Amino acid sequence: QKINRHPLVYFDNAATTQKPRPVLEAIQRYYEHDNANVHRGIHELSNRATAAYEGARERVAQFINAPSTKDIIFTRGTTEAINLVAATWGAANLREGDVILLTELEHHSNLVPWQLLAQRTGAALRFIPVTGDEGTLDLSDLDALFRDVKLLSITHISNALGTINPVAELCAKARAVGAVTLVDAAQSAGHLPLDVQAIGCDFLSFSGHKLCGPTGIGALYARTALQEAMPPYQGGGEMIATVTFQSSEYHVPPHKFEAGTPNIAGAVGLHAALDYLDDLGRENIHAHDTELASYAKDRLAEFDGIRIFGPAGDRGGLVSFVFENVHALDLATMADQQGVAIRIGHHCTQPLHDKLGVPATARASFYFYNTRAEVDRFIEVLQKGMKLLS
Ligand code: C6P
């Protein structure tokens, strides 16, 4: 479509991706033919809805190579998944003197839930530092970083800088000190092949809407052995086995963590999205995204007075930058007037931006449907804008 009379260039994919037609059609088909509540009825539509919902769970397990379908809990997205872990596993297992190890790259969704938990339990937060504008992790003193750590919770790909973290290596180190691990895969699940067994994590979270699926659905991978010992997250229907006026026995995992009518249509859409991505091939998506990000970075480097963030080598499909003389807000507004959608701000990583000494960055983030020609158009728009604004 045209935005402000210019063909749309959508470079805000780290915030949310566009949705392919098969995803929209799957949701429409479900509502037109199979709509009913799950796990309850013995009628045909309820059976179909249950099969679709549980089929989506199986598909998610396969997508991330989880050992069992039981390891998959549906959530509203990454944020809810992390909050679930903090409120259940965290509240039951952490106490004063324990350390929660994060990185300085974390999205607020992988920071604020742990701050809340730390306030409640007396546990302390520690951060793996990043090295300047490159935004890679400083892992020079792992032993000191991991002292007294009970939980490691880290992002796979930074939404602010594009850094790809060595999650398998860090999870191995955490395991060696007996710590539990969570990987925030919000920016990686739709962009590269993901294997929870190869990573060796206990928990992993992602959002459907960042990988071509609908909003309001996401998943938490949680090793079944850990789920067994975790208290429920929310109470209500679906998550119970028997209820008396005074107390309840809970359903088996993962249903114990899915109170109330779930987002069935969302799960159906997510299933279609995962099929769509695997048809394209996640290796191909990763190669395309990183190539585009590196091309955009090179083209941006043509500007004077620009500061570009993120690692020099392999990076996720995004590039963040600031200009010395032009405010990011003016830049994004001007880009929008020319049909180019980018995001500016701290991208929910305010402490990281404080450390970098900038209140906001501009971020262009790519997906498989973006092209080099769109990057060229973006650069052209910036060139025009810089002449006007500086
Ligand atoms: N980042 C961005 O523009 P939700 O909102 O729950 O789907 O995802 C939260 C989240 C968690 N971790 C990372 C690494 C993320 O990038 C995000 C969402 C968006 O960068 C919105 S702020």
GROMACS .gro file of C-alpha atoms and ligand atoms in nm:
model
  412
    1GLN     CA    1   0.000   0.000   0.000
    2LYS     CA    2   0.096   0.366  -0.025
    3ILE     CA    3   0.163   0.569   0.287
    4ASN     CA    4   0.161   0.944   0.240
    5ARG     CA    5   0.158   0.884  -0.139
    6HIS     CA    6   0.477   0.672  -0.123
    7PRO     CA    7   0.507   0.294  -0.144
    8LEU     CA    8   0.529   0.157   0.210
    9VAL     CA    9   0.870   0.041   0.328
   10TYR     CA   10   0.805  -0.148   0.651
   11PHE     CA   11   1.121  -0.155   0.860
   12ASP     CA   12   0.961  -0.206   1.202
   13ASN     CA   13   0.968  -0.585   1.206
   14ALA     CA   14   1.136  -0.616   1.545
   15ALA     CA   15   0.824  -0.453   1.692
   16THR     CA   16   0.588  -0.677   1.498
   17THR     CA   17   0.591  -0.847   1.159
   18GLN     CA   18   0.330  -0.835   0.885
   19LYS     CA   19   0.103  -1.139   0.847
   20PRO     CA   20   0.106  -1.364   0.539
   21ARG     CA   21  -0.227  -1.452   0.381
   22PRO     CA   22  -0.214  -1.824   0.485
   23VAL     CA   23  -0.209  -1.709   0.849
   24LEU     CA   24  -0.513  -1.486   0.798
   25GLU     CA   25  -0.691  -1.763   0.607
   26ALA     CA   26  -0.624  -2.022   0.878
   27ILE     CA   27  -0.779  -1.794   1.141
   28GLN     CA   28  -1.077  -1.717   0.917
   29ARG     CA   29  -1.127  -2.089   0.837
   30TYR     CA   30  -1.115  -2.179   1.205
   31TYR     CA   31  -1.380  -1.922   1.297
   32GLU     CA   32  -1.600  -2.011   0.999
   33HIS     CA   33  -1.592  -2.390   1.040
   34ASP     CA   34  -1.452  -2.510   1.372
   35ASN     CA   35  -1.518  -2.244   1.634
   36ALA     CA   36  -1.597  -2.386   1.979
   37ASN     CA   37  -1.436  -2.397   2.322
   38VAL     CA   38  -1.158  -2.648   2.387
   39HIS     CA   39  -1.122  -2.945   2.623
   40ARG     CA   40  -1.487  -2.924   2.734
   41GLY     CA   41  -1.746  -3.048   2.494
   42ILE     CA   42  -1.803  -3.387   2.346
   43HIS     CA   43  -1.951  -3.233   2.034
   44GLU     CA   44  -1.782  -3.226   1.696
   45LEU     CA   45  -1.686  -2.859   1.689
   46SER     CA   46  -1.534  -2.873   2.034
   47ASN     CA   47  -1.334  -3.176   1.931
   48ARG     CA   48  -1.210  -2.993   1.622
   49ALA     CA   49  -1.118  -2.683   1.821
   50THR     CA   50  -0.932  -2.899   2.075
   51ALA     CA   51  -0.749  -3.082   1.799
   52ALA     CA   52  -0.651  -2.751   1.638
   53TYR     CA   53  -0.531  -2.604   1.967
   54GLU     CA   54  -0.337  -2.912   2.075
   55GLY     CA   55  -0.207  -2.953   1.718
   56ALA     CA   56  -0.062  -2.603   1.745
   57ARG     CA   57   0.110  -2.704   2.069
   58GLU     CA   58   0.269  -3.000   1.892
   59ARG     CA   59   0.380  -2.772   1.610
   60VAL     CA   60   0.545  -2.531   1.854
   61ALA     CA   61   0.727  -2.821   2.022
   62GLN     CA   62   0.856  -2.935   1.684
   63PHE     CA   63   0.951  -2.577   1.583
   64ILE     CA   64   1.193  -2.543   1.876
   65ASN     CA   65   1.279  -2.915   1.904
   66ALA     CA   66   1.129  -2.954   2.251
   67PRO     CA   67   1.150  -3.314   2.376
   68SER     CA   68   0.778  -3.322   2.462
   69THR     CA   69   0.457  -3.141   2.371
   70LYS     CA   70   0.400  -3.112   2.747
   71ASP     CA   71   0.692  -2.871   2.759
   72ILE     CA   72   0.489  -2.604   2.576
   73ILE     CA   73   0.270  -2.357   2.765
   74PHE     CA   74   0.071  -2.111   2.558
   75THR     CA   75   0.092  -1.752   2.680
   76ARG     CA   76  -0.005  -1.411   2.545
   77GLY     CA   77   0.355  -1.362   2.435
   78THR     CA   78   0.710  -1.326   2.562
   79THR     CA   79   0.619  -1.080   2.835
   80GLU     CA   80   0.358  -1.305   2.991
   81ALA     CA   81   0.586  -1.609   2.957
   82ILE     CA   82   0.865  -1.440   3.155
   83ASN     CA   83   0.621  -1.311   3.415
   84LEU     CA   84   0.485  -1.664   3.451
   85VAL     CA   85   0.831  -1.803   3.526
   86ALA     CA   86   0.906  -1.521   3.772
   87ALA     CA   87   0.573  -1.562   3.953
   88THR     CA   88   0.587  -1.944   3.975
   89TRP     CA   89   0.935  -2.094   3.954
   90GLY     CA   90   1.096  -1.772   4.080
   91ALA     CA   91   0.869  -1.718   4.379
   92ALA     CA   92   0.902  -2.083   4.482
   93ASN     CA   93   1.278  -2.112   4.443
   94LEU     CA   94   1.454  -1.781   4.501
   95ARG     CA   95   1.539  -1.624   4.832
   96GLU     CA   96   1.771  -1.369   4.991
   97GLY     CA   97   2.133  -1.417   4.888
   98ASP     CA   98   2.042  -1.571   4.552
   99VAL     CA   99   2.150  -1.395   4.236
  100ILE     CA  100   1.950  -1.348   3.917
  101LEU     CA  101   2.194  -1.297   3.631
  102LEU     CA  102   2.076  -1.089   3.332
  103THR     CA  103   2.261  -0.889   3.068
  104GLU     CA  104   2.267  -0.514   3.015
  105LEU     CA  105   2.092  -0.577   2.683
  106GLU     CA  106   1.764  -0.695   2.828
  107HIS     CA  107   1.426  -0.575   2.713
  108HIS     CA  108   1.214  -0.441   3.001
  109SER     CA  109   1.011  -0.764   2.972
  110ASN     CA  110   1.316  -0.957   3.086
  111LEU     CA  111   1.409  -0.706   3.353
  112VAL     CA  112   1.105  -0.566   3.533
  113PRO     CA  113   0.957  -0.909   3.627
  114TRP     CA  114   1.290  -0.994   3.793
  115GLN     CA  115   1.303  -0.657   3.970
  116LEU     CA  116   0.956  -0.730   4.111
  117LEU     CA  117   1.065  -1.077   4.215
  118ALA     CA  118   1.387  -0.945   4.372
  119GLN     CA  119   1.184  -0.696   4.577
  120ARG     CA  120   0.958  -0.976   4.700
  121THR     CA  121   1.225  -1.239   4.771
  122GLY     CA  122   1.538  -1.042   4.858
  123ALA     CA  123   1.728  -1.196   4.567
  124ALA     CA  124   1.980  -0.968   4.394
  125LEU     CA  125   2.010  -0.872   4.026
  126ARG     CA  126   2.344  -0.884   3.848
  127PHE     CA  127   2.419  -0.788   3.488
  128ILE     CA  128   2.665  -0.920   3.232
  129PRO     CA  129   2.811  -0.594   3.096
  130VAL     CA  130   2.812  -0.493   2.730
  131THR     CA  131   3.121  -0.354   2.563
  132GLY     CA  132   3.043  -0.006   2.428
  133ASP     CA  133   2.853   0.065   2.107
  134GLU     CA  134   2.924  -0.283   1.966
  135GLY     CA  135   2.694  -0.423   2.232
  136THR     CA  136   2.857  -0.762   2.268
  137LEU     CA  137   2.880  -0.922   2.611
  138ASP     CA  138   3.194  -0.891   2.819
  139LEU     CA  139   3.248  -1.251   2.927
  140SER     CA  140   3.603  -1.206   3.052
  141ASP     CA  141   3.525  -1.302   3.413
  142LEU     CA  142   3.256  -1.567   3.395
  143ASP     CA  143   3.339  -1.721   3.732
  144ALA     CA  144   3.281  -1.393   3.915
  145LEU     CA  145   2.964  -1.326   3.715
  146PHE     CA  146   2.817  -1.666   3.798
  147ARG     CA  147   2.892  -1.664   4.173
  148ASP     CA  148   2.573  -1.749   4.372
  149VAL     CA  149   2.364  -1.739   4.053
  150LYS     CA  150   2.037  -1.935   4.076
  151LEU     CA  151   1.883  -1.807   3.755
  152LEU     CA  152   2.030  -1.690   3.426
  153SER     CA  153   1.778  -1.507   3.207
  154ILE     CA  154   1.911  -1.364   2.882
  155THR     CA  155   1.799  -1.244   2.545
  156HIS     CA  156   1.904  -1.446   2.242
  157ILE     CA  157   1.908  -1.151   2.001
  158SER     CA  158   1.907  -0.793   2.129
  159ASN     CA  159   1.608  -0.599   1.997
  160ALA     CA  160   1.802  -0.274   2.042
  161LEU     CA  161   2.142  -0.356   1.894
  162GLY     CA  162   2.103  -0.683   1.702
  163THR     CA  163   2.367  -0.865   1.911
  164ILE     CA  164   2.338  -1.244   1.891
  165ASN     CA  165   2.432  -1.381   2.232
  166PRO     CA  166   2.617  -1.712   2.284
  167VAL     CA  167   2.318  -1.862   2.465
  168ALA     CA  168   2.430  -2.226   2.454
  169GLU     CA  169   2.769  -2.139   2.604
  170LEU     CA  170   2.610  -1.929   2.880
  171CYS     CA  171   2.347  -2.194   2.958
  172ALA     CA  172   2.625  -2.453   2.988
  173LYS     CA  173   2.807  -2.232   3.235
  174ALA     CA  174   2.483  -2.179   3.430
  175ARG     CA  175   2.419  -2.554   3.440
  176ALA     CA  176   2.769  -2.610   3.574
  177VAL     CA  177   2.688  -2.391   3.876
  178GLY     CA  178   2.343  -2.547   3.920
  179ALA     CA  179   2.147  -2.246   3.793
  180VAL     CA  180   1.821  -2.256   3.600
  181THR     CA  181   1.816  -2.081   3.261
  182LEU     CA  182   1.568  -1.879   3.057
  183VAL     CA  183   1.624  -1.760   2.700
  184ASP     CA  184   1.418  -1.470   2.567
  185ALA     CA  185   1.380  -1.571   2.203
  186ALA     CA  186   1.142  -1.288   2.106
  187GLN     CA  187   1.383  -1.166   1.838
  188SER     CA  188   1.529  -1.500   1.735
  189ALA     CA  189   1.245  -1.752   1.710
  190GLY     CA  190   1.126  -1.627   1.372
  191HIS     CA  191   1.470  -1.545   1.240
  192LEU     CA  192   1.693  -1.847   1.283
  193PRO     CA  193   1.662  -2.221   1.354
  194LEU     CA  194   1.602  -2.275   1.722
  195ASP     CA  195   1.671  -2.593   1.917
  196VAL     CA  196   1.607  -2.581   2.292
  197GLN     CA  197   1.794  -2.907   2.345
  198ALA     CA  198   2.104  -2.777   2.167
  199ILE     CA  199   2.083  -2.451   2.361
  200GLY     CA  200   2.037  -2.649   2.683
  201CYS     CA  201   1.797  -2.403   2.847
  202ASP     CA  202   1.522  -2.476   3.100
  203PHE     CA  203   1.283  -2.206   2.977
  204LEU     CA  204   1.250  -2.025   2.646
  205SER     CA  205   0.989  -1.771   2.544
  206PHE     CA  206   0.870  -1.615   2.220
  207SER     CA  207   0.581  -1.412   2.076
  208GLY     CA  208   0.370  -1.517   1.777
  209HIS     CA  209   0.329  -1.167   1.641
  210LYS     CA  210   0.702  -1.125   1.584
  211LEU     CA  211   0.712  -1.425   1.350
  212CYS     CA  212   0.415  -1.366   1.120
  213GLY     CA  213   0.156  -1.494   1.368
  214PRO     CA  214  -0.126  -1.301   1.533
  215THR     CA  215  -0.093  -1.083   1.842
  216GLY     CA  216  -0.199  -1.222   2.180
  217ILE     CA  217  -0.038  -1.564   2.144
  218GLY     CA  218   0.309  -1.684   2.232
  219ALA     CA  219   0.475  -1.976   2.394
  220LEU     CA  220   0.684  -2.069   2.692
  221TYR     CA  221   0.902  -2.376   2.667
  222ALA     CA  222   0.938  -2.509   3.022
  223ARG     CA  223   1.102  -2.843   3.096
  224THR     CA  224   0.824  -3.068   3.225
  225ALA     CA  225   1.029  -3.170   3.529
  226LEU     CA  226   1.041  -2.805   3.636
  227GLN     CA  227   0.672  -2.750   3.561
  228GLU     CA  228   0.577  -3.034   3.798
  229ALA     CA  229   0.731  -2.849   4.091
  230MET     CA  230   0.603  -2.503   3.995
  231PRO     CA  231   0.290  -2.359   4.163
  232PRO     CA  232   0.013  -2.246   3.926
  233TYR     CA  233   0.027  -1.900   3.770
  234GLN     CA  234  -0.340  -1.806   3.755
  235GLY     CA  235  -0.643  -1.988   3.892
  236GLY     CA  236  -0.962  -2.064   3.705
  237GLY     CA  237  -1.118  -2.311   3.467
  238GLU     CA  238  -0.905  -2.541   3.249
  239MET     CA  239  -0.618  -2.559   3.501
  240ILE     CA  240  -0.789  -2.774   3.767
  241ALA     CA  241  -0.851  -3.147   3.814
  242THR     CA  242  -1.096  -3.126   4.107
  243VAL     CA  243  -1.227  -2.832   4.306
  244THR     CA  244  -1.398  -2.816   4.646
  245PHE     CA  245  -1.517  -2.501   4.823
  246GLN     CA  246  -1.195  -2.490   5.020
  247SER     CA  247  -0.923  -2.612   4.786
  248SER     CA  248  -0.832  -2.753   4.446
  249GLU     CA  249  -0.613  -3.009   4.282
  250TYR     CA  250  -0.450  -2.893   3.965
  251HIS     CA  251  -0.444  -3.034   3.617
  252VAL     CA  252  -0.121  -3.186   3.486
  253PRO     CA  253   0.133  -2.962   3.314
  254PRO     CA  254   0.112  -2.773   3.084
  255HIS     CA  255  -0.264  -2.724   3.139
  256LYS     CA  256  -0.198  -2.631   3.501
  257PHE     CA  257  -0.057  -2.303   3.366
  258GLU     CA  258  -0.335  -2.221   3.120
  259ALA     CA  259  -0.629  -2.094   3.325
  260GLY     CA  260  -0.944  -1.991   3.141
  261THR     CA  261  -1.044  -2.018   2.775
  262PRO     CA  262  -0.722  -1.990   2.578
  263ASN     CA  263  -0.652  -1.798   2.258
  264ILE     CA  264  -0.757  -2.081   2.028
  265ALA     CA  265  -0.770  -1.878   1.707
  266GLY     CA  266  -0.432  -1.732   1.799
  267ALA     CA  267  -0.284  -2.080   1.833
  268VAL     CA  268  -0.431  -2.174   1.492
  269GLY     CA  269  -0.277  -1.863   1.336
  270LEU     CA  270   0.055  -1.934   1.507
  271HIS     CA  271   0.055  -2.288   1.367
  272ALA     CA  272   0.006  -2.150   1.015
  273ALA     CA  273   0.283  -1.895   1.071
  274LEU     CA  274   0.532  -2.162   1.180
  275ASP     CA  275   0.447  -2.367   0.871
  276TYR     CA  276   0.498  -2.059   0.655
  277LEU     CA  277   0.840  -1.986   0.805
  278ASP     CA  278   0.958  -2.344   0.775
  279ASP     CA  279   0.850  -2.349   0.410
  280LEU     CA  280   1.081  -2.055   0.357
  281GLY     CA  281   1.352  -2.211   0.575
  282ARG     CA  282   1.478  -2.032   0.883
  283GLU     CA  283   1.841  -2.063   0.765
  284ASN     CA  284   1.737  -1.870   0.454
  285ILE     CA  285   1.553  -1.610   0.659
  286HIS     CA  286   1.856  -1.561   0.883
  287ALA     CA  287   2.092  -1.531   0.586
  288HIS     CA  288   1.861  -1.279   0.419
  289ASP     CA  289   1.804  -1.068   0.734
  290THR     CA  290   2.169  -1.047   0.829
  291GLU     CA  291   2.275  -0.968   0.473
  292LEU     CA  292   2.021  -0.686   0.459
  293ALA     CA  293   2.126  -0.554   0.801
  294SER     CA  294   2.489  -0.555   0.700
  295TYR     CA  295   2.405  -0.381   0.369
  296ALA     CA  296   2.200  -0.118   0.556
  297LYS     CA  297   2.486  -0.069   0.802
  298ASP     CA  298   2.735  -0.015   0.519
  299ARG     CA  299   2.503   0.232   0.345
  300LEU     CA  300   2.439   0.419   0.671
  301ALA     CA  301   2.816   0.446   0.725
  302GLU     CA  302   2.822   0.676   0.417
  303PHE     CA  303   2.670   0.954   0.632
  304ASP     CA  304   2.882   1.203   0.827
  305GLY     CA  305   2.802   1.248   1.194
  306ILE     CA  306   2.632   0.911   1.233
  307ARG     CA  307   2.684   0.670   1.524
  308ILE     CA  308   2.589   0.312   1.439
  309PHE     CA  309   2.532   0.057   1.715
  310GLY     CA  310   2.564  -0.318   1.731
  311PRO     CA  311   2.827  -0.582   1.658
  312ALA     CA  312   3.067  -0.563   1.365
  313GLY     CA  313   3.020  -0.928   1.264
  314ASP     CA  314   2.713  -1.150   1.254
  315ARG     CA  315   2.405  -0.968   1.380
  316GLY     CA  316   2.030  -1.001   1.385
  317GLY     CA  317   1.831  -0.829   1.112
  318LEU     CA  318   1.833  -0.477   1.244
  319VAL     CA  319   2.047  -0.168   1.266
  320SER     CA  320   2.025   0.116   1.519
  321PHE     CA  321   2.183   0.456   1.485
  322VAL     CA  322   2.178   0.822   1.586
  323PHE     CA  323   2.286   1.136   1.403
  324GLU     CA  324   2.487   1.399   1.588
  325ASN     CA  325   2.279   1.692   1.471
  326VAL     CA  326   1.934   1.552   1.406
  327HIS     CA  327   1.687   1.431   1.664
  328ALA     CA  328   1.565   1.074   1.611
  329LEU     CA  329   1.201   1.186   1.639
  330ASP     CA  330   1.240   1.439   1.355
  331LEU     CA  331   1.406   1.170   1.148
  332ALA     CA  332   1.134   0.909   1.202
  333THR     CA  333   0.857   1.162   1.138
  334MET     CA  334   1.021   1.270   0.816
  335ALA     CA  335   1.074   0.904   0.712
  336ASP     CA  336   0.705   0.832   0.776
  337GLN     CA  337   0.609   1.123   0.553
  338GLN     CA  338   0.802   0.940   0.280
  339GLY     CA  339   0.635   0.605   0.352
  340VAL     CA  340   0.923   0.452   0.551
  341ALA     CA  341   0.828   0.297   0.887
  342ILE     CA  342   1.110   0.283   1.141
  343ARG     CA  343   1.102   0.292   1.519
  344ILE     CA  344   1.272   0.542   1.746
  345GLY     CA  345   1.309   0.551   2.122
  346HIS     CA  346   1.478   0.334   2.380
  347HIS     CA  347   1.303   0.024   2.242
  348CYS     CA  348   1.213  -0.088   2.596
  349THR     CA  349   1.583  -0.106   2.681
  350GLN     CA  350   1.614   0.217   2.874
  351PRO     CA  351   1.903   0.111   3.104
  352LEU     CA  352   2.104   0.006   2.798
  353HIS     CA  353   2.040   0.342   2.633
  354ASP     CA  354   2.142   0.518   2.956
  355LYS     CA  355   2.468   0.323   2.945
  356LEU     CA  356   2.522   0.416   2.579
  357GLY     CA  357   2.452   0.778   2.674
  358VAL     CA  358   2.168   0.832   2.426
  359PRO     CA  359   1.802   0.884   2.516
  360ALA     CA  360   1.683   0.733   2.190
  361THR     CA  361   1.808   0.558   1.879
  362ALA     CA  362   1.649   0.512   1.538
  363ARG     CA  363   1.606   0.146   1.442
  364ALA     CA  364   1.541  -0.017   1.107
  365SER     CA  365   1.451  -0.384   1.145
  366PHE     CA  366   1.412  -0.628   0.857
  367TYR     CA  367   1.235  -0.948   0.762
  368PHE     CA  368   1.231  -1.186   0.468
  369TYR     CA  369   0.996  -0.967   0.261
  370ASN     CA  370   1.229  -0.665   0.273
  371THR     CA  371   1.468  -0.595  -0.012
  372ARG     CA  372   1.793  -0.413  -0.089
  373ALA     CA  373   1.593  -0.175  -0.307
  374GLU     CA  374   1.394  -0.078   0.004
  375VAL     CA  375   1.718  -0.015   0.193
  376ASP     CA  376   1.830   0.209  -0.094
  377ARG     CA  377   1.501   0.397  -0.078
  378PHE     CA  378   1.544   0.436   0.299
  379ILE     CA  379   1.894   0.581   0.248
  380GLU     CA  380   1.761   0.818  -0.017
  381VAL     CA  381   1.491   0.937   0.223
  382LEU     CA  382   1.752   0.989   0.496
  383GLN     CA  383   1.976   1.183   0.256
  384LYS     CA  384   1.689   1.415   0.169
  385GLY     CA  385   1.592   1.446   0.534
  386MET     CA  386   1.944   1.523   0.649
  387LYS     CA  387   1.968   1.809   0.400
  388LEU     CA  388   1.642   1.947   0.530
  389LEU     CA  389   1.691   1.889   0.902
  390SER     CA  390   2.060   1.949   0.974
  391C6P     N1  391   1.021  -0.589   2.149
  391C6P     C1  392   1.049  -0.405   1.992
  391C6P     O1  393   1.006  -0.316   1.918
  391C6P     P1  394   0.602  -0.897   2.366
  391C6P     O2  395   0.566  -0.751   2.375
  391C6P     O3  396   0.566  -0.970   2.491
  391C6P     O4  397   0.555  -0.961   2.242
  391C6P     O5  398   0.763  -0.901   2.353
  391C6P     C2  399   0.842  -0.837   2.448
  391C6P     C3  400   0.986  -0.846   2.410
  391C6P     C4  401   1.070  -0.924   2.487
  391C6P     N2  402   1.199  -0.942   2.455
  391C6P     C5  403   1.252  -0.885   2.346
  391C6P     C6  404   1.395  -0.911   2.312
  391C6P     C7  405   1.172  -0.804   2.264
  391C6P     O6  406   1.226  -0.750   2.156
  391C6P     C8  407   1.037  -0.782   2.299
  391C6P     C9  408   0.951  -0.689   2.218
  391C6P    C10  409   0.950  -0.496   2.063
  391C6P     O7  410   1.169  -0.423   2.008
  391C6P    C11  411   0.846  -0.415   2.134
  391C6P     S1  412   0.914  -0.313   2.259
   0.00000   0.00000   0.00000
